[in-house]
């Protein structure tokens, strides 16, 4: 992927020194270090929104919904859902 955009931010000298030290420790440039870690954090935030837990009643309701054919409205919604790219894939 070719980089075409820039992001500017203001940080303290101490924060910059910490980032530089960490980047150097990893053998990376400041830009590569910031980009790699920021992208990882962004993906984690988005992925955290896709995981969920269910109690036994909720699990039974989910299975019941999955066992029954979807309505036409649900099919339209599913079609739209499956054609949309994930936020980190949009360009």
Short mmCIF file of C-alpha atoms in Angstrom, two decimals:
data_model
loop_
_atom_site.label_atom_id
_atom_site.label_comp_id
_atom_site.label_asym_id
_atom_site.label_seq_id
_atom_site.Cartn_x
_atom_site.Cartn_y
_atom_site.Cartn_z
CA UNK A 1 0.00 0.00 0.00
CA UNK A 2 1.35 3.41 -0.93
CA UNK A 3 1.23 6.09 1.74
CA UNK A 4 -0.71 9.09 0.46
CA UNK A 5 -1.86 10.87 3.62
CA UNK A 6 -0.18 12.37 6.63
CA UNK A 7 -1.22 12.74 10.25
CA UNK A 8 0.21 15.45 12.46
CA UNK A 9 -0.01 15.45 16.22
CA UNK A 10 1.48 17.39 19.08
CA UNK A 11 3.19 15.53 21.89
CA UNK A 12 5.50 16.47 24.71
CA UNK A 13 9.26 16.10 24.42
CA UNK A 14 9.09 13.31 27.01
CA UNK A 15 6.48 11.41 25.00
CA UNK A 16 8.53 11.80 21.82
CA UNK A 17 11.64 10.54 23.60
CA UNK A 18 9.75 7.52 24.92
CA UNK A 19 8.43 6.68 21.46
CA UNK A 20 11.88 7.14 19.94
CA UNK A 21 13.43 4.88 22.56
CA UNK A 22 10.82 2.18 21.98
CA UNK A 23 11.18 2.46 18.20
CA UNK A 24 14.94 2.20 18.45
CA UNK A 25 14.62 -0.84 20.72
CA UNK A 26 12.45 -2.50 18.08
CA UNK A 27 14.82 -1.48 15.27
CA UNK A 28 12.16 0.63 13.60
CA UNK A 29 11.79 4.22 12.53
CA UNK A 30 9.52 6.43 14.63
CA UNK A 31 6.96 6.47 11.80
CA UNK A 32 6.99 2.68 11.37
CA UNK A 33 6.70 2.15 15.13
CA UNK A 34 3.80 4.58 15.53
CA UNK A 35 1.98 3.28 12.46
CA UNK A 36 2.34 -0.40 13.38
CA UNK A 37 1.15 0.10 16.95
CA UNK A 38 -1.64 2.51 16.06
CA UNK A 39 -3.03 0.17 13.40
CA UNK A 40 -2.91 -2.77 15.82
CA UNK A 41 -4.76 -0.74 18.46
CA UNK A 42 -7.36 0.43 15.93
CA UNK A 43 -8.05 -3.12 14.76
CA UNK A 44 -8.36 -4.31 18.37
CA UNK A 45 -10.92 -1.59 19.14
CA UNK A 46 -12.99 -2.62 16.13
CA UNK A 47 -12.64 -6.34 16.80
CA UNK A 48 -13.65 -5.80 20.42
CA UNK A 49 -16.97 -4.53 19.11
CA UNK A 50 -17.63 -7.80 17.28
CA UNK A 51 -17.28 -10.20 20.19
CA UNK A 52 -20.13 -10.86 22.54
CA UNK A 53 -21.14 -13.29 25.25
CA UNK A 54 -24.53 -14.83 25.83
CA UNK A 55 -26.18 -16.47 28.79
CA UNK A 56 -28.04 -19.77 28.26
CA UNK A 57 -31.39 -18.07 27.50
CA UNK A 58 -29.82 -15.72 24.98
CA UNK A 59 -27.96 -18.66 23.42
CA UNK A 60 -31.26 -20.54 23.01
CA UNK A 61 -32.86 -17.49 21.39
CA UNK A 62 -29.93 -17.11 19.00
CA UNK A 63 -30.13 -20.77 18.02
CA UNK A 64 -33.87 -20.48 17.47
CA UNK A 65 -33.31 -17.49 15.20
CA UNK A 66 -30.60 -19.35 13.30
CA UNK A 67 -32.80 -22.42 12.88
CA UNK A 68 -35.61 -20.43 11.25
CA UNK A 69 -35.34 -18.94 7.76
CA UNK A 70 -34.80 -15.16 7.73
CA UNK A 71 -37.54 -12.80 6.63
CA UNK A 72 -37.22 -10.76 3.43
CA UNK A 73 -36.25 -7.68 5.49
CA UNK A 74 -33.60 -9.68 7.30
CA UNK A 75 -32.26 -10.99 3.97
CA UNK A 76 -31.93 -7.42 2.64
CA UNK A 77 -30.09 -6.44 5.81
CA UNK A 78 -27.78 -9.44 5.61
CA UNK A 79 -27.04 -8.75 1.94
CA UNK A 80 -26.12 -5.17 2.80
CA UNK A 81 -24.02 -6.30 5.77
CA UNK A 82 -21.99 -8.80 3.74
CA UNK A 83 -21.19 -6.29 0.99
CA UNK A 84 -19.81 -3.56 3.28
CA UNK A 85 -16.05 -3.50 3.84
CA UNK A 86 -14.67 -3.39 7.35
CA UNK A 87 -13.71 0.16 8.44
CA UNK A 88 -10.00 -0.61 8.28
CA UNK A 89 -10.38 -1.90 4.71
CA UNK A 90 -12.03 1.25 3.33
CA UNK A 91 -9.88 3.49 1.21
#
